[in-house]
Amino acid sequence: MNPVFRWIESSALSVWTRESTSLLAYPAILSAHAIGMGLVAGVSAAIALHLLGVAPEIPTVEMRRYAVVAWIGFALNAVSGMLLLIAYPTKALTNPLFYVKLSLVAVGLWLFIAVNKQLEKWTSVARLWLGISLLASWGGAIVAGRLLAYTYRRLMAG
Amino acid sequence: MVTFQMWLVSTFASVKPIGRMMHTAWGWPIAESLHFIGLSLLIGTVGLFDLRLLGVARRIPIAAMHRLIPWGLVGFGINALTGVCFLLAEPDQYVYNPSFHFKALFIVAAGMNALTFYLTSYRRVTTDGAPDDAPLAAKVSAAVSLSLWIGVIVAGRLLTFYRPFPCQPPEPGFLATCIPGFR
């Protein structure tokens, strides 16, 4: 994989993202990634908490109106995450935790889509399990993502 | 102000057990993880309530949406607690950091904005039979709240890019954004 990593790391986009002193490079991308995280994990958490019995006066089906906010957050993070990956491909892809994070994001998104598909129809048992697993998958994704900064073995291949 | 900053740093630095706990192998990573979870809770509840005031999902009564707010306070509590741990463990990295000055300012402003909302619009928008559409004052509060919390996230994320270094002459003016040479 090293030649692939080196090829990505030497690309203009990778060099700019990593080395530019502009606030619009790495700092802005990291900020966007944190905002997107707040939106996608935050909306998921709000829906999960409601499924678990918080704010029972909210007509459950209406929570669907907020799904678009989560998708905006996800789009922001797909783009910013891709740029962070292009900046440091070796750092992410040689860390097993990165794959744990991606899997947890995939599970979280899948649960989010499944929950929203028929918000009003879930039985109380289903609401309990969906709520808990939504919270666990997004919480886990956040922890795994945060630990990436502390657990990488190699920063760059070049 | 510089004298106050130096006093803050030496006071925070004198709380040794938290600093020691934070500098263990897992102290910082665990606190950071909790800080990001708290952030998401806050944005997911307070942010959605703000959007409701601004007119998103009008069929949800504003009072019903407000029932999510205690969980936003839980998120804020987690972040205040972990934030104080960071501050006590590395005081000069925050007290002299210009990005932290903005973050603190935005948090205080968000608090005052919330207080204004509760003192002026809260009862009107949550009372029985309140109209679906919030009055302009409440919408302004909501827009200000959203902007400030996003500002808090950005200023927080930018902290590492504005790490203060020891001051070079001339010495700092009103507010130090470098570590003044003492001792």
mmCIF file of C-alpha atoms in Angstrom:
data_model
loop_
_atom_site.group_PDB
_atom_site.id
_atom_site.type_symbol
_atom_site.label_atom_id
_atom_site.label_comp_id
_atom_site.label_asym_id
_atom_site.label_seq_id
_atom_site.Cartn_x
_atom_site.Cartn_y
_atom_site.Cartn_z
ATOM 1 C CA MET A 1 0.000 0.000 0.000
ATOM 2 C CA ASN A 2 2.962 2.351 0.539
ATOM 3 C CA PRO A 3 3.239 3.418 -3.134
ATOM 4 C CA VAL A 4 -0.476 4.314 -3.112
ATOM 5 C CA PHE A 5 -0.089 6.283 0.130
ATOM 6 C CA ARG A 6 2.967 8.098 -1.245
ATOM 7 C CA TRP A 7 1.130 8.906 -4.477
ATOM 8 C CA ILE A 8 -1.822 10.417 -2.550
ATOM 9 C CA GLU A 9 0.482 12.286 -0.165
ATOM 10 C CA SER A 10 2.370 13.894 -3.050
ATOM 11 C CA SER A 11 -0.786 15.088 -4.825
ATOM 12 C CA ALA A 12 -1.376 18.837 -4.891
ATOM 13 C CA LEU A 13 -4.636 18.577 -2.911
ATOM 14 C CA SER A 14 -2.979 16.510 -0.170
ATOM 15 C CA VAL A 15 -0.016 18.879 0.098
ATOM 16 C CA TRP A 16 -2.278 21.948 0.196
ATOM 17 C CA THR A 17 -4.613 20.505 2.834
ATOM 18 C CA ARG A 18 -1.687 19.403 5.009
ATOM 19 C CA GLU A 19 0.820 22.205 4.572
ATOM 20 C CA SER A 20 -1.051 25.392 3.669
ATOM 21 C CA THR A 21 -0.880 27.989 6.414
ATOM 22 C CA SER A 22 -4.284 29.315 5.285
ATOM 23 C CA LEU A 23 -7.072 29.096 7.839
ATOM 24 C CA LEU A 24 -9.203 27.790 4.967
ATOM 25 C CA ALA A 25 -7.085 24.652 4.715
ATOM 26 C CA TYR A 26 -6.713 22.257 7.660
ATOM 27 C CA PRO A 27 -8.325 24.496 10.351
ATOM 28 C CA ALA A 28 -11.513 25.126 8.331
ATOM 29 C CA ILE A 29 -11.781 21.471 7.325
ATOM 30 C CA LEU A 30 -11.437 20.329 10.961
ATOM 31 C CA SER A 31 -14.047 22.908 12.040
ATOM 32 C CA ALA A 32 -16.454 21.738 9.341
ATOM 33 C CA HIS A 33 -15.906 18.144 10.483
ATOM 34 C CA ALA A 34 -16.812 19.081 14.081
ATOM 35 C CA ILE A 35 -19.931 21.017 13.021
ATOM 36 C CA GLY A 36 -21.073 18.184 10.742
ATOM 37 C CA MET A 37 -20.516 15.738 13.613
ATOM 38 C CA GLY A 38 -22.653 17.881 15.909
ATOM 39 C CA LEU A 39 -25.444 17.935 13.324
ATOM 40 C CA VAL A 40 -25.554 14.272 12.312
ATOM 41 C CA ALA A 41 -24.830 12.791 15.756
ATOM 42 C CA GLY A 42 -26.893 15.492 17.483
ATOM 43 C CA VAL A 43 -30.053 14.994 15.408
ATOM 44 C CA SER A 44 -29.672 11.216 15.763
ATOM 45 C CA ALA A 45 -29.340 11.676 19.532
ATOM 46 C CA ALA A 46 -32.438 13.887 19.689
ATOM 47 C CA ILE A 47 -34.515 11.328 17.769
ATOM 48 C CA ALA A 48 -33.063 8.511 19.893
ATOM 49 C CA LEU A 49 -33.875 10.342 23.141
ATOM 50 C CA HIS A 50 -37.424 10.932 21.918
ATOM 51 C CA LEU A 51 -37.792 7.228 21.047
ATOM 52 C CA LEU A 52 -36.588 6.449 24.580
ATOM 53 C CA GLY A 53 -39.383 8.561 26.052
ATOM 54 C CA VAL A 54 -38.001 12.100 26.210
ATOM 55 C CA ALA A 55 -40.449 14.864 25.185
ATOM 56 C CA PRO A 56 -43.409 12.476 24.651
ATOM 57 C CA GLU A 57 -45.622 15.407 23.542
ATOM 58 C CA ILE A 58 -43.661 15.635 20.272
ATOM 59 C CA PRO A 59 -45.668 13.919 17.505
ATOM 60 C CA THR A 60 -43.001 11.302 16.647
ATOM 61 C CA VAL A 61 -43.641 11.366 12.913
ATOM 62 C CA GLU A 62 -42.845 15.117 12.825
ATOM 63 C CA MET A 63 -39.260 14.484 13.999
ATOM 64 C CA ARG A 64 -38.670 13.410 10.401
ATOM 65 C CA ARG A 65 -38.573 17.117 9.453
ATOM 66 C CA TYR A 66 -35.192 17.354 11.165
ATOM 67 C CA ALA A 67 -33.669 14.469 9.190
ATOM 68 C CA VAL A 68 -32.500 16.928 6.526
ATOM 69 C CA VAL A 69 -30.318 18.628 9.175
ATOM 70 C CA ALA A 70 -28.612 15.296 9.872
ATOM 71 C CA TRP A 71 -28.061 14.772 6.139
ATOM 72 C CA ILE A 72 -26.517 18.225 5.778
ATOM 73 C CA GLY A 73 -24.176 17.290 8.651
ATOM 74 C CA PHE A 74 -23.362 13.969 7.010
ATOM 75 C CA ALA A 75 -22.630 15.604 3.639
ATOM 76 C CA LEU A 76 -20.363 18.138 5.359
ATOM 77 C CA ASN A 77 -18.504 15.288 7.060
ATOM 78 C CA ALA A 78 -18.232 13.096 3.985
ATOM 79 C CA VAL A 79 -16.508 15.957 2.127
ATOM 80 C CA SER A 80 -14.358 17.198 5.038
ATOM 81 C CA GLY A 81 -13.527 13.611 6.049
ATOM 82 C CA MET A 82 -12.410 12.798 2.515
ATOM 83 C CA LEU A 83 -10.111 15.856 2.534
ATOM 84 C CA LEU A 84 -8.648 14.850 5.920
ATOM 85 C CA LEU A 85 -8.066 11.361 4.535
ATOM 86 C CA ILE A 86 -6.350 12.750 1.413
ATOM 87 C CA ALA A 87 -4.133 14.905 3.660
ATOM 88 C CA TYR A 88 -3.001 11.958 5.815
ATOM 89 C CA PRO A 89 -3.927 8.645 4.123
ATOM 90 C CA THR A 90 -1.247 6.593 5.916
ATOM 91 C CA LYS A 91 -2.229 7.956 9.328
ATOM 92 C CA ALA A 92 -5.857 6.859 8.924
ATOM 93 C CA LEU A 93 -5.635 3.722 6.820
ATOM 94 C CA THR A 94 -2.904 2.029 8.890
ATOM 95 C CA ASN A 95 -4.934 2.516 12.083
ATOM 96 C CA PRO A 96 -7.434 -0.312 12.748
ATOM 97 C CA LEU A 97 -9.541 2.146 14.749
ATOM 98 C CA PHE A 98 -10.248 4.100 11.551
ATOM 99 C CA TYR A 99 -12.148 1.091 10.184
ATOM 100 C CA VAL A 100 -13.997 0.771 13.501
ATOM 101 C CA LYS A 101 -15.041 4.409 13.160
ATOM 102 C CA LEU A 102 -16.230 3.960 9.564
ATOM 103 C CA SER A 103 -18.201 0.850 10.546
ATOM 104 C CA LEU A 104 -19.868 2.651 13.450
ATOM 105 C CA VAL A 105 -20.790 5.555 11.152
ATOM 106 C CA ALA A 106 -22.250 3.051 8.661
ATOM 107 C CA VAL A 107 -24.296 1.358 11.411
ATOM 108 C CA GLY A 108 -25.424 4.737 12.751
ATOM 109 C CA LEU A 109 -26.571 5.897 9.312
ATOM 110 C CA TRP A 110 -28.308 2.612 8.581
ATOM 111 C CA LEU A 111 -30.180 2.810 11.901
ATOM 112 C CA PHE A 112 -31.047 6.466 11.244
ATOM 113 C CA ILE A 113 -32.534 5.610 7.845
ATOM 114 C CA ALA A 114 -34.397 2.585 9.217
ATOM 115 C CA VAL A 115 -35.805 4.561 12.153
ATOM 116 C CA ASN A 116 -37.008 7.411 9.923
ATOM 117 C CA LYS A 117 -38.622 5.108 7.378
ATOM 118 C CA GLN A 118 -41.530 4.310 9.675
ATOM 119 C CA LEU A 119 -41.122 6.581 12.680
ATOM 120 C CA GLU A 120 -44.735 6.251 13.867
ATOM 121 C CA LYS A 121 -44.952 2.474 13.633
ATOM 122 C CA TRP A 122 -42.307 1.293 16.084
ATOM 123 C CA THR A 123 -43.514 -0.717 19.070
ATOM 124 C CA SER A 124 -42.278 0.357 22.494
ATOM 125 C CA VAL A 125 -39.744 -2.484 22.575
ATOM 126 C CA ALA A 126 -38.423 -1.506 19.143
ATOM 127 C CA ARG A 127 -38.231 2.156 20.243
ATOM 128 C CA LEU A 128 -36.138 1.136 23.231
ATOM 129 C CA TRP A 129 -33.632 -0.902 21.219
ATOM 130 C CA LEU A 130 -33.450 1.528 18.299
ATOM 131 C CA GLY A 131 -32.912 4.438 20.686
ATOM 132 C CA ILE A 132 -30.134 2.678 22.574
ATOM 133 C CA SER A 133 -28.369 1.414 19.459
ATOM 134 C CA LEU A 134 -28.565 4.822 17.753
ATOM 135 C CA LEU A 135 -26.962 6.469 20.793
ATOM 136 C CA ALA A 136 -24.354 3.710 21.074
ATOM 137 C CA SER A 137 -23.327 3.753 17.416
ATOM 138 C CA TRP A 138 -22.952 7.538 17.138
ATOM 139 C CA GLY A 139 -21.328 7.799 20.583
ATOM 140 C CA GLY A 140 -18.938 5.017 19.572
ATOM 141 C CA ALA A 141 -18.169 6.712 16.248
ATOM 142 C CA ILE A 142 -17.315 9.944 18.069
ATOM 143 C CA VAL A 143 -15.036 8.172 20.574
ATOM 144 C CA ALA A 144 -13.298 6.154 17.835
ATOM 145 C CA GLY A 145 -12.849 9.305 15.746
ATOM 146 C CA ARG A 146 -11.420 11.264 18.652
ATOM 147 C CA LEU A 147 -9.006 8.462 19.558
ATOM 148 C CA LEU A 148 -7.567 8.511 16.013
ATOM 149 C CA ALA A 149 -5.505 11.522 17.087
ATOM 150 C CA TYR A 150 -3.843 9.469 19.836
ATOM 151 C CA THR A 151 -3.541 5.948 18.426
ATOM 152 C CA TYR A 152 -1.956 6.234 14.968
ATOM 153 C CA ARG A 153 1.284 4.320 14.390
ATOM 154 C CA ARG A 154 2.486 5.992 11.190
ATOM 155 C CA LEU A 155 1.856 9.572 10.134
ATOM 156 C CA MET A 156 3.043 9.394 6.522
ATOM 157 C CA ALA A 157 4.469 6.871 4.092
ATOM 158 C CA GLY A 158 6.850 9.273 2.367
ATOM 159 C CA MET B 1 -5.898 42.124 32.288
ATOM 160 C CA VAL B 2 -2.462 40.521 31.868
ATOM 161 C CA THR B 3 -2.025 40.460 35.647
ATOM 162 C CA PHE B 4 -5.435 38.795 35.928
ATOM 163 C CA GLN B 5 -4.457 36.237 33.293
ATOM 164 C CA MET B 6 -1.227 35.435 35.171
ATOM 165 C CA TRP B 7 -3.183 35.086 38.407
ATOM 166 C CA LEU B 8 -5.655 32.743 36.664
ATOM 167 C CA VAL B 9 -2.842 30.561 35.321
ATOM 168 C CA SER B 10 -1.085 30.237 38.669
ATOM 169 C CA THR B 11 -4.396 29.549 40.450
ATOM 170 C CA PHE B 12 -5.456 26.869 37.942
ATOM 171 C CA ALA B 13 -1.967 25.334 37.982
ATOM 172 C CA SER B 14 -2.158 24.967 41.764
ATOM 173 C CA VAL B 15 -4.961 22.378 41.399
ATOM 174 C CA LYS B 16 -2.584 19.471 40.969
ATOM 175 C CA PRO B 17 -4.699 16.251 41.121
ATOM 176 C CA ILE B 18 -6.789 17.123 38.023
ATOM 177 C CA GLY B 19 -3.641 17.937 36.055
ATOM 178 C CA ARG B 20 -2.062 14.642 37.076
ATOM 179 C CA MET B 21 -5.217 12.713 36.115
ATOM 180 C CA MET B 22 -5.405 14.483 32.741
ATOM 181 C CA HIS B 23 -1.771 13.696 31.941
ATOM 182 C CA THR B 24 -2.156 9.948 32.377
ATOM 183 C CA ALA B 25 -2.221 7.938 29.144
ATOM 184 C CA TRP B 26 -6.031 7.914 28.878
ATOM 185 C CA GLY B 27 -6.947 11.132 30.703
ATOM 186 C CA TRP B 28 -6.850 13.537 27.774
ATOM 187 C CA PRO B 29 -8.357 11.193 25.118
ATOM 188 C CA ILE B 30 -11.285 10.240 27.374
ATOM 189 C CA ALA B 31 -12.019 13.864 28.308
ATOM 190 C CA GLU B 32 -11.838 14.888 24.612
ATOM 191 C CA SER B 33 -14.245 12.100 23.637
ATOM 192 C CA LEU B 34 -16.716 13.200 26.308
ATOM 193 C CA HIS B 35 -16.309 16.829 25.213
ATOM 194 C CA PHE B 36 -17.331 15.912 21.630
ATOM 195 C CA ILE B 37 -20.274 13.798 22.841
ATOM 196 C CA GLY B 38 -21.448 16.738 24.970
ATOM 197 C CA LEU B 39 -21.098 19.029 21.951
ATOM 198 C CA SER B 40 -23.343 16.762 19.880
ATOM 199 C CA LEU B 41 -25.968 16.557 22.635
ATOM 200 C CA LEU B 42 -26.024 20.344 22.928
ATOM 201 C CA ILE B 43 -26.303 20.958 19.163
ATOM 202 C CA GLY B 44 -28.864 18.175 18.711
ATOM 203 C CA THR B 45 -31.215 19.579 21.347
ATOM 204 C CA VAL B 46 -30.642 23.338 21.649
ATOM 205 C CA GLY B 47 -29.936 23.576 17.907
ATOM 206 C CA LEU B 48 -33.155 21.743 16.979
ATOM 207 C CA PHE B 49 -35.163 23.881 19.410
ATOM 208 C CA ASP B 50 -33.677 26.984 17.751
ATOM 209 C CA LEU B 51 -34.655 25.622 14.331
ATOM 210 C CA ARG B 52 -38.195 24.998 15.616
ATOM 211 C CA LEU B 53 -38.434 28.647 16.735
ATOM 212 C CA LEU B 54 -37.210 29.647 13.278
ATOM 213 C CA GLY B 55 -40.081 27.710 11.698
ATOM 214 C CA VAL B 56 -38.802 24.177 11.000
ATOM 215 C CA ALA B 57 -41.330 21.393 11.846
ATOM 216 C CA ARG B 58 -44.161 23.792 12.734
ATOM 217 C CA ARG B 59 -46.500 20.944 13.613
ATOM 218 C CA ILE B 60 -44.424 20.219 16.727
ATOM 219 C CA PRO B 61 -45.657 22.452 19.579
ATOM 220 C CA ILE B 62 -42.790 24.690 20.754
ATOM 221 C CA ALA B 63 -43.443 23.620 24.367
ATOM 222 C CA ALA B 64 -43.069 19.943 23.352
ATOM 223 C CA MET B 65 -39.782 20.659 21.576
ATOM 224 C CA HIS B 66 -38.563 22.504 24.675
ATOM 225 C CA ARG B 67 -38.684 19.233 26.625
ATOM 226 C CA LEU B 68 -35.418 18.307 24.835
ATOM 227 C CA ILE B 69 -33.566 21.243 26.416
ATOM 228 C CA PRO B 70 -32.654 19.514 29.729
ATOM 229 C CA TRP B 71 -30.543 17.109 27.637
ATOM 230 C CA GLY B 72 -28.800 20.084 26.094
ATOM 231 C CA LEU B 73 -27.984 21.178 29.631
ATOM 232 C CA VAL B 74 -26.609 17.682 30.302
ATOM 233 C CA GLY B 75 -24.375 18.122 27.241
ATOM 234 C CA PHE B 76 -23.309 21.545 28.434
ATOM 235 C CA GLY B 77 -22.607 20.151 31.910
ATOM 236 C CA ILE B 78 -20.394 17.380 30.480
ATOM 237 C CA ASN B 79 -18.510 19.992 28.478
ATOM 238 C CA ALA B 80 -18.157 22.459 31.331
ATOM 239 C CA LEU B 81 -16.738 19.672 33.507
ATOM 240 C CA THR B 82 -14.323 18.286 30.900
ATOM 241 C CA GLY B 83 -13.491 21.835 29.794
ATOM 242 C CA VAL B 84 -12.458 22.776 33.337
ATOM 243 C CA CYS B 85 -10.251 19.662 33.387
ATOM 244 C CA PHE B 86 -8.418 20.855 30.239
ATOM 245 C CA LEU B 87 -8.084 24.329 31.722
ATOM 246 C CA LEU B 88 -6.692 23.106 35.045
ATOM 247 C CA ALA B 89 -4.251 20.726 33.341
ATOM 248 C CA GLU B 90 -2.753 23.193 30.816
ATOM 249 C CA PRO B 91 -3.857 26.653 31.985
ATOM 250 C CA ASP B 92 -1.396 28.748 29.953
ATOM 251 C CA GLN B 93 -2.461 26.981 26.735
ATOM 252 C CA TYR B 94 -5.982 28.400 27.187
ATOM 253 C CA VAL B 95 -5.679 31.595 29.199
ATOM 254 C CA TYR B 96 -3.261 33.118 26.643
ATOM 255 C CA ASN B 97 -4.907 31.546 23.568
ATOM 256 C CA PRO B 98 -6.781 34.121 21.410
ATOM 257 C CA SER B 99 -9.084 31.393 20.101
ATOM 258 C CA PHE B 100 -10.019 30.532 23.693
ATOM 259 C CA HIS B 101 -10.804 34.201 24.371
ATOM 260 C CA PHE B 102 -13.356 34.082 21.539
ATOM 261 C CA LYS B 103 -14.702 30.724 22.691
ATOM 262 C CA ALA B 104 -15.260 32.036 26.233
ATOM 263 C CA LEU B 105 -16.831 35.233 24.871
ATOM 264 C CA PHE B 106 -19.215 33.245 22.631
ATOM 265 C CA ILE B 107 -20.235 30.951 25.535
ATOM 266 C CA VAL B 108 -20.986 33.929 27.801
ATOM 267 C CA ALA B 109 -22.901 35.631 24.966
ATOM 268 C CA ALA B 110 -24.887 32.433 24.310
ATOM 269 C CA GLY B 111 -25.753 32.275 28.016
ATOM 270 C CA MET B 112 -26.933 35.893 28.059
ATOM 271 C CA ASN B 113 -28.910 35.328 24.856
ATOM 272 C CA ALA B 114 -30.633 32.303 26.436
ATOM 273 C CA LEU B 115 -31.369 34.327 29.592
ATOM 274 C CA THR B 116 -32.924 37.087 27.466
ATOM 275 C CA PHE B 117 -35.086 34.512 25.693
ATOM 276 C CA TYR B 118 -36.331 33.031 28.977
ATOM 277 C CA LEU B 119 -37.054 36.471 30.441
ATOM 278 C CA THR B 120 -38.894 37.822 27.391
ATOM 279 C CA SER B 121 -40.272 35.237 24.921
ATOM 280 C CA TYR B 122 -40.276 31.868 26.689
ATOM 281 C CA ARG B 123 -43.682 32.105 28.356
ATOM 282 C CA ARG B 124 -45.336 33.538 25.273
ATOM 283 C CA VAL B 125 -44.136 30.747 22.950
ATOM 284 C CA THR B 126 -44.786 27.823 25.318
ATOM 285 C CA THR B 127 -48.127 28.782 26.851
ATOM 286 C CA ASP B 128 -51.217 26.666 26.047
ATOM 287 C CA GLY B 129 -52.577 27.597 22.646
ATOM 288 C CA ALA B 130 -49.466 29.552 21.626
ATOM 289 C CA PRO B 131 -49.369 30.089 17.856
ATOM 290 C CA ASP B 132 -47.184 27.752 15.742
ATOM 291 C CA ASP B 133 -45.206 30.718 14.504
ATOM 292 C CA ALA B 134 -42.852 32.217 17.089
ATOM 293 C CA PRO B 135 -42.671 36.027 17.402
ATOM 294 C CA LEU B 136 -39.761 37.846 15.795
ATOM 295 C CA ALA B 137 -37.913 38.385 19.101
ATOM 296 C CA ALA B 138 -37.828 34.615 19.706
ATOM 297 C CA LYS B 139 -36.622 34.012 16.142
ATOM 298 C CA VAL B 140 -33.808 36.502 16.610
ATOM 299 C CA SER B 141 -32.773 34.730 19.848
ATOM 300 C CA ALA B 142 -32.801 31.408 18.001
ATOM 301 C CA ALA B 143 -30.672 32.689 15.124
ATOM 302 C CA VAL B 144 -28.217 34.288 17.561
ATOM 303 C CA SER B 145 -28.064 31.056 19.592
ATOM 304 C CA LEU B 146 -27.315 28.915 16.513
ATOM 305 C CA SER B 147 -24.612 31.316 15.299
ATOM 306 C CA LEU B 148 -22.959 31.548 18.713
ATOM 307 C CA TRP B 149 -22.863 27.786 19.329
ATOM 308 C CA ILE B 150 -21.370 27.220 15.888
ATOM 309 C CA GLY B 151 -18.869 29.955 16.757
ATOM 310 C CA VAL B 152 -18.053 28.100 19.991
ATOM 311 C CA ILE B 153 -17.342 24.904 18.028
ATOM 312 C CA VAL B 154 -15.148 26.684 15.487
ATOM 313 C CA ALA B 155 -13.199 28.625 18.144
ATOM 314 C CA GLY B 156 -12.772 25.366 20.083
ATOM 315 C CA ARG B 157 -11.485 23.533 17.034
ATOM 316 C CA LEU B 158 -9.080 26.374 16.201
ATOM 317 C CA LEU B 159 -7.463 26.303 19.683
ATOM 318 C CA THR B 160 -4.569 24.129 18.511
ATOM 319 C CA PHE B 161 -3.742 26.546 15.685
ATOM 320 C CA TYR B 162 -3.317 29.493 18.066
ATOM 321 C CA ARG B 163 -1.213 27.893 20.772
ATOM 322 C CA PRO B 164 0.533 30.681 22.662
ATOM 323 C CA PHE B 165 4.336 30.842 22.794
ATOM 324 C CA PRO B 166 6.526 32.715 25.284
ATOM 325 C CA CYS B 167 6.213 36.475 24.719
ATOM 326 C CA GLN B 168 8.894 38.263 22.718
ATOM 327 C CA PRO B 169 9.521 41.951 23.450
ATOM 328 C CA PRO B 170 7.595 44.216 23.469
ATOM 329 C CA GLU B 171 5.606 42.804 26.379
ATOM 330 C CA PRO B 172 1.867 42.201 25.757
ATOM 331 C CA GLY B 173 -0.627 45.055 25.990
ATOM 332 C CA PHE B 174 -4.175 44.772 27.364
ATOM 333 C CA LEU B 175 -4.817 41.064 26.774
ATOM 334 C CA ALA B 176 -1.883 38.676 26.477
ATOM 335 C CA THR B 177 -1.937 36.217 23.566
ATOM 336 C CA CYS B 178 1.532 34.912 24.417
ATOM 337 C CA ILE B 179 2.970 33.495 27.631
ATOM 338 C CA PRO B 180 4.434 36.414 29.617
ATOM 339 C CA GLY B 181 7.950 35.867 30.945
ATOM 340 C CA PHE B 182 7.643 35.405 34.683
ATOM 341 C CA ARG B 183 9.775 33.524 37.206
#
